[in-house]
Amino acid sequence: MAERKSKAEVERNLRAILLDEEPNPNAPTNATESLFVDELIPYADHPFKLYEGERLDDMVRSVKELGVIVPVIVRPLDEDYEILSGHNRVNAAKIAGLKKVPVIIKTGLTDEEAKLIVTETNLVQRSFADLSHSERAVALKMHLEALKESNGGQGTRTDLLDEIKTLSNPHEIKENGTSNLLDEKLLSVEKTGLKYGLSSASVARYVRIAHLVSDLQQRVDNDEIGLYPAVSLSYLSIDEQNKLERLLNESAYKVDMKKAESLREFSESKKLTNEKMVQILSGELNKKPKPKTAPPLKIKAKVYQKFFDGDTPQAEMEAVVEQALAEYFENYKNEESKEDTA
């Protein structure tokens, strides 16, 4: 991992890149050239899914006709180059049969700065609303981690973010290469929420969803599990989440908010066994036991008045009803017995 720079030094270096000032010798640098696609490797744990279907077909057709217009952003990694922005362009170029693509090589980046480029370029190029829940979750989690690690949680990296926008949209360069810092007192989660039009609570929920195993994230994307239940499930251990996924895959169980909260409570108390998980998912755990005695029964007057005179004592009517019921159920049992032996 590259040595962490001070906030002031990083801002000076990036300002030099953006405003063509005399660069610091140790600053991250841009170098545009062409590289073989075989030299480019995906960013580790890339949070965004590659394009598929019509969207991919359109990109491949465009690449065949025009080539890759916007350069891919990479950084040196061992003997190869790690893609920070442009995974879909590289994929389309491979399908289109291109051997080389234009790249911007970023050197001198810290891992946190690289992570910011990965998340920000994708969020600049795609509408946040177009992302799946799992992509939003992982992207926001990575974004927050990068901000906190690069600045100790203090201040948004607006200098780097502005450069990212310029690199992603070269025809939309602002006059001023830097933007005003947001209020330094805001927490990173609040700044991230403001940036993407989300409340701090929504950001926090998405970050929790990033802790789900991929199969459960996919269920959230497919609307099989709601966002709020998913947050509760994210507190289960990885082993418990995998067990839950297997049960959901093998049965028709559904997870609602009440079940998710029960799973979390038993997990946190270290009592979430397989048997308990099945009881929760099936609804048996909180199912009220059937009463041992029949509930009180009120018979409407029009039912029994057809059989009794107006002066018949209540005790006599109850005795007749009891005798009639006894004879009815005795005959019912006899009929069942005959059917069984038939």
CSV table of C-alpha atoms in Angstrom, one decimal:
chain,number,residue,atom,x,y,z
A,1,MET,CA,0.0,0.0,0.0
A,2,ALA,CA,1.3,3.5,-0.9
A,3,GLU,CA,2.3,5.8,1.9
A,4,ARG,CA,-0.6,7.9,3.0
A,5,LYS,CA,-0.2,11.6,2.2
A,6,SER,CA,-1.4,14.6,4.1
A,7,LYS,CA,-4.6,16.3,3.0
A,8,ALA,CA,-2.8,19.4,2.0
A,9,GLU,CA,-0.2,17.6,-0.1
A,10,VAL,CA,-2.9,15.6,-1.9
A,11,GLU,CA,-4.9,18.7,-2.7
A,12,ARG,CA,-1.7,20.5,-4.0
A,13,ASN,CA,-0.9,17.6,-6.2
A,14,LEU,CA,-4.4,17.2,-7.7
A,15,ARG,CA,-4.7,21.0,-8.1
A,16,ALA,CA,-1.5,20.9,-10.2
A,17,ILE,CA,-3.0,18.2,-12.4
A,18,LEU,CA,-6.2,20.1,-12.9
A,19,LEU,CA,-4.9,23.6,-13.3
A,20,ASP,CA,-1.6,22.9,-15.1
A,21,GLU,CA,0.5,24.3,-12.2
A,22,GLU,CA,4.0,23.1,-11.7
A,23,PRO,CA,3.5,19.6,-10.2
A,24,ASN,CA,4.9,18.2,-7.1
A,25,PRO,CA,7.5,15.5,-8.1
A,26,ASN,CA,5.6,13.0,-5.9
A,27,ALA,CA,2.1,13.9,-7.2
A,28,PRO,CA,-0.2,11.5,-8.9
A,29,THR,CA,0.3,12.0,-12.7
A,30,ASN,CA,-1.7,11.5,-15.9
A,31,ALA,CA,-0.2,9.9,-18.9
A,32,THR,CA,-2.4,9.1,-22.0
A,33,GLU,CA,-1.4,6.2,-24.2
A,34,SER,CA,-2.7,3.0,-25.7
A,35,LEU,CA,-2.4,-0.4,-23.9
A,36,PHE,CA,-3.2,-3.9,-25.0
A,37,VAL,CA,-6.5,-5.0,-23.5
A,38,ASP,CA,-4.8,-8.2,-22.3
A,39,GLU,CA,-2.7,-6.0,-20.0
A,40,LEU,CA,-5.7,-4.6,-18.2
A,41,ILE,CA,-7.1,-6.4,-15.2
A,42,PRO,CA,-10.4,-5.6,-13.3
A,43,TYR,CA,-10.4,-3.7,-10.1
A,44,ALA,CA,-10.5,-6.1,-7.1
A,45,ASP,CA,-14.0,-6.4,-5.7
A,46,HIS,CA,-15.5,-4.2,-8.4
A,47,PRO,CA,-19.0,-3.3,-7.1
A,48,PHE,CA,-20.7,-2.7,-10.4
A,49,LYS,CA,-22.2,-5.3,-12.7
A,50,LEU,CA,-21.0,-5.3,-16.3
A,51,TYR,CA,-23.6,-4.2,-19.0
A,52,GLU,CA,-25.7,-7.0,-20.5
A,53,GLY,CA,-28.3,-7.3,-23.3
A,54,GLU,CA,-29.2,-4.3,-25.4
A,55,ARG,CA,-27.0,-1.9,-23.4
A,56,LEU,CA,-23.9,-4.1,-24.1
A,57,ASP,CA,-24.9,-4.6,-27.7
A,58,ASP,CA,-25.2,-0.8,-28.2
A,59,MET,CA,-21.7,-0.2,-26.6
A,60,VAL,CA,-20.1,-2.9,-28.7
A,61,ARG,CA,-21.6,-1.5,-31.9
A,62,SER,CA,-20.4,2.0,-30.9
A,63,VAL,CA,-16.9,0.7,-30.2
A,64,LYS,CA,-16.8,-1.1,-33.6
A,65,GLU,CA,-17.8,2.1,-35.4
A,66,LEU,CA,-15.9,4.8,-33.4
A,67,GLY,CA,-13.5,3.0,-31.1
A,68,VAL,CA,-13.2,3.8,-27.4
A,69,ILE,CA,-13.6,7.5,-27.2
A,70,VAL,CA,-13.3,8.2,-23.5
A,71,PRO,CA,-10.0,6.7,-22.2
A,72,VAL,CA,-10.0,4.0,-19.6
A,73,ILE,CA,-8.5,5.1,-16.3
A,74,VAL,CA,-5.9,2.6,-14.9
A,75,ARG,CA,-3.0,2.5,-12.5
A,76,PRO,CA,0.1,0.3,-12.6
A,77,LEU,CA,-0.2,-2.9,-10.7
A,78,ASP,CA,2.8,-5.3,-10.7
A,79,GLU,CA,3.3,-6.1,-14.4
A,80,ASP,CA,-0.3,-5.2,-15.5
A,81,TYR,CA,-2.6,-2.2,-15.2
A,82,GLU,CA,-5.6,-2.2,-12.9
A,83,ILE,CA,-8.8,-0.7,-14.3
A,84,LEU,CA,-10.2,2.0,-12.1
A,85,SER,CA,-12.8,3.3,-14.7
A,86,GLY,CA,-13.9,1.7,-17.9
A,87,HIS,CA,-14.7,-2.0,-17.2
A,88,ASN,CA,-17.6,-1.9,-19.6
A,89,ARG,CA,-15.5,-0.1,-22.3
A,90,VAL,CA,-12.8,-2.8,-22.0
A,91,ASN,CA,-15.3,-5.6,-22.1
A,92,ALA,CA,-17.0,-4.1,-25.2
A,93,ALA,CA,-13.6,-3.6,-26.8
A,94,LYS,CA,-12.7,-7.3,-26.3
A,95,ILE,CA,-16.0,-8.3,-27.8
A,96,ALA,CA,-15.5,-5.9,-30.7
A,97,GLY,CA,-12.1,-7.4,-31.4
A,98,LEU,CA,-10.0,-4.4,-30.5
A,99,LYS,CA,-6.4,-5.2,-29.4
A,100,LYS,CA,-5.7,-1.8,-27.8
A,101,VAL,CA,-7.6,0.9,-26.0
A,102,PRO,CA,-6.7,4.5,-25.0
A,103,VAL,CA,-5.9,4.8,-21.3
A,104,ILE,CA,-5.0,7.4,-18.7
A,105,ILE,CA,-2.4,6.0,-16.4
A,106,LYS,CA,-2.7,7.3,-12.9
A,107,THR,CA,0.5,6.9,-10.9
A,108,GLY,CA,1.2,7.7,-7.3
A,109,LEU,CA,-2.3,7.0,-6.1
A,110,THR,CA,-3.0,5.7,-2.6
A,111,ASP,CA,-5.4,2.7,-2.4
A,112,GLU,CA,-8.0,5.1,-1.0
A,113,GLU,CA,-7.7,7.5,-3.9
A,114,ALA,CA,-8.0,4.6,-6.3
A,115,LYS,CA,-11.2,3.4,-4.5
A,116,LEU,CA,-12.7,6.9,-4.9
A,117,ILE,CA,-12.0,6.9,-8.6
A,118,VAL,CA,-13.7,3.5,-9.0
A,119,THR,CA,-16.9,4.5,-7.2
A,120,GLU,CA,-17.1,8.1,-8.4
A,121,THR,CA,-16.5,7.5,-12.1
A,122,ASN,CA,-19.3,4.8,-12.1
A,123,LEU,CA,-21.7,7.0,-10.2
A,124,VAL,CA,-20.9,10.0,-12.6
A,125,GLN,CA,-21.4,7.9,-15.7
A,126,ARG,CA,-24.5,6.0,-14.5
A,127,SER,CA,-27.7,7.4,-12.8
A,128,PHE,CA,-27.8,6.4,-9.2
A,129,ALA,CA,-31.4,5.5,-9.7
A,130,ASP,CA,-30.4,3.0,-12.4
A,131,LEU,CA,-28.1,1.0,-10.0
A,132,SER,CA,-29.5,-2.1,-8.3
A,133,HIS,CA,-29.8,-2.0,-4.5
A,134,SER,CA,-26.7,-4.2,-4.1
A,135,GLU,CA,-24.6,-1.9,-6.4
A,136,ARG,CA,-25.7,1.2,-4.5
A,137,ALA,CA,-24.9,-0.6,-1.2
A,138,VAL,CA,-21.4,-1.6,-2.1
A,139,ALA,CA,-20.6,1.6,-3.9
A,140,LEU,CA,-21.7,3.8,-1.0
A,141,LYS,CA,-19.8,1.6,1.5
A,142,MET,CA,-16.6,1.8,-0.6
A,143,HIS,CA,-17.1,5.6,-1.1
A,144,LEU,CA,-17.4,6.1,2.7
A,145,GLU,CA,-14.4,3.9,3.4
A,146,ALA,CA,-12.3,5.8,0.9
A,147,LEU,CA,-13.3,9.2,2.4
A,148,LYS,CA,-12.6,8.1,5.9
A,149,GLU,CA,-9.3,6.4,5.2
A,150,SER,CA,-7.9,9.1,3.0
A,151,ASN,CA,-8.8,12.0,5.3
A,152,GLY,CA,-9.5,10.4,8.6
A,153,GLY,CA,-13.2,11.2,8.0
A,154,GLN,CA,-12.6,14.9,7.8
A,155,GLY,CA,-13.6,16.8,4.6
A,156,THR,CA,-14.8,15.6,1.3
A,157,ARG,CA,-12.2,15.0,-1.4
A,158,THR,CA,-13.8,17.5,-3.7
A,159,ASP,CA,-10.5,18.1,-5.5
A,160,LEU,CA,-10.2,14.5,-6.6
A,161,LEU,CA,-13.9,14.2,-7.2
A,162,ASP,CA,-13.8,17.2,-9.6
A,163,GLU,CA,-10.9,15.7,-11.5
A,164,ILE,CA,-12.8,12.4,-11.7
A,165,LYS,CA,-15.7,14.2,-13.3
A,166,THR,CA,-13.4,15.8,-15.8
A,167,LEU,CA,-11.8,12.5,-16.7
A,168,SER,CA,-15.2,10.8,-17.1
A,169,ASN,CA,-16.7,13.7,-19.1
A,170,PRO,CA,-13.9,15.4,-21.0
A,171,HIS,CA,-16.3,17.7,-22.8
A,172,GLU,CA,-17.8,19.1,-19.6
A,173,ILE,CA,-14.7,20.8,-18.0
A,174,LYS,CA,-15.5,23.4,-15.5
A,175,GLU,CA,-13.7,26.8,-15.4
A,176,ASN,CA,-12.6,26.2,-11.9
A,177,GLY,CA,-10.8,23.0,-11.3
A,178,THR,CA,-11.8,22.9,-7.6
A,179,SER,CA,-15.1,23.3,-5.8
A,180,ASN,CA,-15.9,24.7,-2.4
A,181,LEU,CA,-15.6,22.3,0.4
A,182,LEU,CA,-18.8,21.3,2.2
A,183,ASP,CA,-19.1,22.1,5.8
A,184,GLU,CA,-16.2,20.5,7.6
A,185,LYS,CA,-18.4,19.6,10.5
A,186,LEU,CA,-20.6,17.3,8.5
A,187,LEU,CA,-19.9,13.6,8.9
A,188,SER,CA,-18.8,11.6,5.9
A,189,VAL,CA,-22.2,9.7,5.9
A,190,GLU,CA,-24.0,13.0,5.8
A,191,LYS,CA,-21.9,14.4,3.0
A,192,THR,CA,-22.4,11.2,1.0
A,193,GLY,CA,-26.2,11.5,1.5
A,194,LEU,CA,-26.2,15.1,0.3
A,195,LYS,CA,-24.2,14.1,-2.8
A,196,TYR,CA,-26.6,11.4,-3.9
A,197,GLY,CA,-29.9,12.9,-2.6
A,198,LEU,CA,-30.2,10.4,0.3
A,199,SER,CA,-30.9,10.9,3.9
A,200,SER,CA,-28.1,9.8,6.3
A,201,ALA,CA,-30.4,7.0,7.5
A,202,SER,CA,-30.7,5.7,3.9
A,203,VAL,CA,-27.0,5.8,3.4
A,204,ALA,CA,-26.5,3.9,6.6
A,205,ARG,CA,-29.1,1.3,5.5
A,206,TYR,CA,-27.4,0.8,2.2
A,207,VAL,CA,-24.0,0.4,3.9
A,208,ARG,CA,-25.5,-2.3,6.1
A,209,ILE,CA,-26.9,-4.2,3.0
A,210,ALA,CA,-23.4,-4.3,1.7
A,211,HIS,CA,-22.7,-6.7,4.6
A,212,LEU,CA,-25.1,-9.3,3.1
A,213,VAL,CA,-23.7,-12.3,1.2
A,214,SER,CA,-24.1,-12.0,-2.6
A,215,ASP,CA,-27.1,-14.4,-2.8
A,216,LEU,CA,-29.1,-12.4,-0.3
A,217,GLN,CA,-28.1,-9.2,-2.0
A,218,GLN,CA,-29.5,-10.7,-5.2
A,219,ARG,CA,-32.8,-11.4,-3.4
A,220,VAL,CA,-32.9,-7.7,-2.4
A,221,ASP,CA,-32.3,-6.7,-6.0
A,222,ASN,CA,-35.1,-9.0,-7.1
A,223,ASP,CA,-37.5,-7.5,-4.5
A,224,GLU,CA,-37.8,-10.9,-2.7
A,225,ILE,CA,-36.5,-9.2,0.5
A,226,GLY,CA,-37.3,-5.6,1.4
A,227,LEU,CA,-34.7,-3.1,2.3
A,228,TYR,CA,-35.7,-2.9,5.9
A,229,PRO,CA,-35.7,-6.6,6.5
A,230,ALA,CA,-32.4,-6.8,4.6
A,231,VAL,CA,-30.8,-4.4,7.1
A,232,SER,CA,-31.8,-6.7,10.0
A,233,LEU,CA,-30.5,-9.7,8.2
A,234,SER,CA,-27.1,-8.0,7.6
A,235,TYR,CA,-26.4,-8.4,11.3
A,236,LEU,CA,-26.4,-12.2,11.0
A,237,SER,CA,-23.0,-13.9,10.7
A,238,ILE,CA,-21.8,-15.0,7.3
A,239,ASP,CA,-22.4,-18.6,8.2
A,240,GLU,CA,-25.9,-17.8,9.4
A,241,GLN,CA,-26.6,-15.9,6.2
A,242,ASN,CA,-25.5,-18.8,4.1
A,243,LYS,CA,-27.7,-21.2,6.1
A,244,LEU,CA,-30.6,-18.7,5.6
A,245,GLU,CA,-30.0,-18.6,1.9
A,246,ARG,CA,-30.0,-22.4,1.7
A,247,LEU,CA,-33.3,-22.6,3.5
A,248,LEU,CA,-34.9,-20.0,1.3
A,249,ASN,CA,-33.6,-21.8,-1.8
A,250,GLU,CA,-35.0,-25.2,-0.6
A,251,SER,CA,-38.4,-23.9,0.5
A,252,ALA,CA,-41.1,-21.4,-0.2
A,253,TYR,CA,-40.3,-19.4,2.9
A,254,LYS,CA,-40.6,-15.6,2.8
A,255,VAL,CA,-38.7,-13.1,5.0
A,256,ASP,CA,-40.7,-10.1,6.3
A,257,MET,CA,-39.7,-7.5,8.8
A,258,LYS,CA,-41.0,-9.5,11.8
A,259,LYS,CA,-39.1,-12.6,10.8
A,260,ALA,CA,-35.9,-10.6,10.0
A,261,GLU,CA,-36.0,-9.0,13.4
A,262,SER,CA,-36.5,-12.3,15.2
A,263,LEU,CA,-33.5,-13.8,13.2
A,264,ARG,CA,-31.4,-10.9,14.3
A,265,GLU,CA,-32.4,-11.1,17.9
A,266,PHE,CA,-31.6,-14.8,18.1
A,267,SER,CA,-28.4,-14.3,16.3
A,268,GLU,CA,-27.2,-11.6,18.7
A,269,SER,CA,-28.1,-13.8,21.6
A,270,LYS,CA,-26.1,-16.7,20.1
A,271,LYS,CA,-29.2,-18.9,20.0
A,272,LEU,CA,-29.9,-19.0,16.2
A,273,THR,CA,-29.8,-22.7,15.5
A,274,ASN,CA,-31.0,-24.3,12.3
A,275,GLU,CA,-34.1,-25.5,14.1
A,276,LYS,CA,-34.8,-22.0,15.4
A,277,MET,CA,-34.3,-20.5,12.0
A,278,VAL,CA,-36.8,-22.9,10.5
A,279,GLN,CA,-39.3,-22.1,13.2
A,280,ILE,CA,-39.0,-18.4,12.6
A,281,LEU,CA,-39.2,-18.7,8.8
A,282,SER,CA,-42.2,-21.1,8.9
A,283,GLY,CA,-44.0,-18.8,11.4
A,284,GLU,CA,-44.2,-21.6,14.0
A,285,LEU,CA,-42.1,-19.7,16.6
A,286,ASN,CA,-44.6,-16.9,17.2
A,287,LYS,CA,-47.7,-18.9,16.3
A,288,LYS,CA,-50.3,-18.9,19.1
A,289,PRO,CA,-51.2,-22.4,20.3
A,290,LYS,CA,-54.7,-23.6,19.7
A,291,PRO,CA,-56.9,-23.4,22.7
A,292,LYS,CA,-57.6,-26.7,24.4
A,293,THR,CA,-61.3,-25.8,25.0
A,294,ALA,CA,-63.8,-24.5,22.4
A,295,PRO,CA,-64.5,-20.8,22.5
A,296,PRO,CA,-67.8,-19.6,24.0
A,297,LEU,CA,-70.8,-20.1,21.6
A,298,LYS,CA,-73.8,-17.9,21.4
A,299,ILE,CA,-76.8,-19.4,19.6
A,300,LYS,CA,-79.2,-17.0,18.0
A,301,ALA,CA,-82.8,-17.1,19.4
A,302,LYS,CA,-84.3,-17.8,15.9
A,303,VAL,CA,-82.3,-21.1,15.8
A,304,TYR,CA,-83.6,-22.7,19.0
A,305,GLN,CA,-87.1,-21.0,19.2
A,306,LYS,CA,-88.2,-23.2,16.3
A,307,PHE,CA,-87.9,-26.2,18.7
A,308,PHE,CA,-89.0,-24.9,22.1
A,309,ASP,CA,-92.1,-23.3,23.5
A,310,GLY,CA,-91.9,-19.9,25.0
A,311,ASP,CA,-92.2,-21.2,28.6
A,312,THR,CA,-89.5,-24.0,28.3
A,313,PRO,CA,-87.0,-23.5,31.1
A,314,GLN,CA,-83.4,-22.6,30.0
A,315,ALA,CA,-82.0,-25.7,31.9
A,316,GLU,CA,-84.2,-28.0,29.9
A,317,MET,CA,-83.3,-26.4,26.6
A,318,GLU,CA,-79.6,-26.8,27.4
A,319,ALA,CA,-80.1,-30.5,28.3
A,320,VAL,CA,-81.8,-31.1,25.0
A,321,VAL,CA,-79.1,-29.4,23.0
A,322,GLU,CA,-76.4,-31.4,24.9
A,323,GLN,CA,-78.2,-34.7,24.2
A,324,ALA,CA,-78.6,-33.7,20.5
A,325,LEU,CA,-74.9,-32.9,20.1
A,326,ALA,CA,-73.9,-36.2,21.8
A,327,GLU,CA,-76.1,-38.2,19.4
A,328,TYR,CA,-74.9,-36.2,16.4
A,329,PHE,CA,-71.2,-36.8,17.1
A,330,GLU,CA,-71.8,-40.5,18.0
A,331,ASN,CA,-73.5,-41.0,14.6
A,332,TYR,CA,-70.6,-39.0,13.0
A,333,LYS,CA,-68.0,-41.4,14.5
A,334,ASN,CA,-70.0,-44.4,13.4
A,335,GLU,CA,-70.2,-43.1,9.8
A,336,GLU,CA,-66.4,-42.5,9.8
A,337,SER,CA,-65.8,-46.0,11.1
A,338,LYS,CA,-67.9,-47.6,8.3
A,339,GLU,CA,-66.0,-45.6,5.6
A,340,ASP,CA,-62.7,-46.8,7.0
A,341,THR,CA,-63.7,-50.5,6.9
A,342,ALA,CA,-65.4,-50.2,3.5
